[in-house]
C-alpha positions in Angstrom: 71.8 -22.7 -21.2 70.9 -25.8 -23.5 67.7 -26.8 -23.5 66.1 -29.6 -25.4 62.4 -30.1 -27.2 60.8 -33.6 -27.4 57.5 -34.8 -29.6 55.1 -32.6 -30.6 57.0 -29.9 -28.3 60.1 -29.9 -30.1 57.6 -30.0 -34.0 56.0 -27.1 -32.2 59.0 -25.0 -31.5 61.2 -26.6 -34.5 65.1 -27.4 -33.2 65.2 -30.4 -31.0 68.1 -28.1 -28.9 68.9 -24.7 -28.6 71.9 -22.5 -26.8 69.9 -20.1 -25.0 71.0 -16.7 -23.1 67.2 -15.8 -20.8 67.8 -13.0 -19.1 68.3 -12.7 -14.8 64.8 -12.5 -13.9 64.7 -16.7 -15.7 64.6 -17.6 -12.3 62.5 -21.1 -12.5 61.7 -23.5 -15.1 58.0 -21.0 -15.5 59.9 -17.8 -16.4 62.0 -19.7 -18.7 58.6 -21.4 -20.7 57.3 -16.9 -20.4 60.7 -16.2 -22.0 61.2 -19.0 -25.0 57.0 -18.5 -25.6 57.9 -15.4 -26.2 60.8 -15.8 -28.8 58.9 -17.0 -32.1 55.9 -17.2 -33.3 56.6 -21.9 -32.9 57.6 -21.8 -29.5 54.5 -19.8 -28.1 52.2 -22.4 -29.6 54.3 -25.1 -28.4 54.1 -23.0 -24.4 50.7 -21.8 -25.2 49.5 -24.0 -22.4 52.0 -24.9 -20.1 50.2 -27.6 -18.0 50.6 -29.5 -20.8 54.6 -29.3 -20.9 56.3 -31.9 -18.3 60.2 -30.1 -18.2 63.6 -31.8 -16.4 66.6 -29.7 -15.5 69.4 -31.2 -15.8 67.4 -35.1 -17.1 65.6 -34.8 -13.7 61.9 -34.1 -14.4 61.1 -30.7 -12.5 58.1 -28.5 -11.1 57.4 -24.7 -12.1 59.4 -23.5 -10.0 62.1 -24.9 -10.2 65.4 -23.6 -10.8 67.2 -22.7 -13.4 70.2 -21.0 -14.2 73.4 -20.8 -17.3 75.2 -24.5 -18.1 71.5 -26.1 -16.7 70.1 -28.2 -19.3 67.1 -27.6 -20.0 64.3 -30.0 -21.2 60.5 -30.1 -22.5 58.6 -32.6 -23.5 54.6 -34.0 -23.3 53.0 -35.5 -20.2 54.3 -39.3 -21.1 51.3 -42.8 -19.8 52.4 -46.1 -19.2 50.4 -49.0 -20.0 
């Protein structure tokens, strides 16, 4: 699974992207967030308030209950505002 990080999420994690192999118990975005948060202090800081992070799975906006699978591309980024 390819995970991409943008803006302040990337700054806290410390990398722009990484390849990960979460356990089979990780089946949705929320589970992936919880699993990633345990990987390092930077990940924990980035996902300390999960409601402040948005996700996209395979380039489609995704809710916390959206499924994730091996081979997916999952991106995390702050909420986007228009103006």
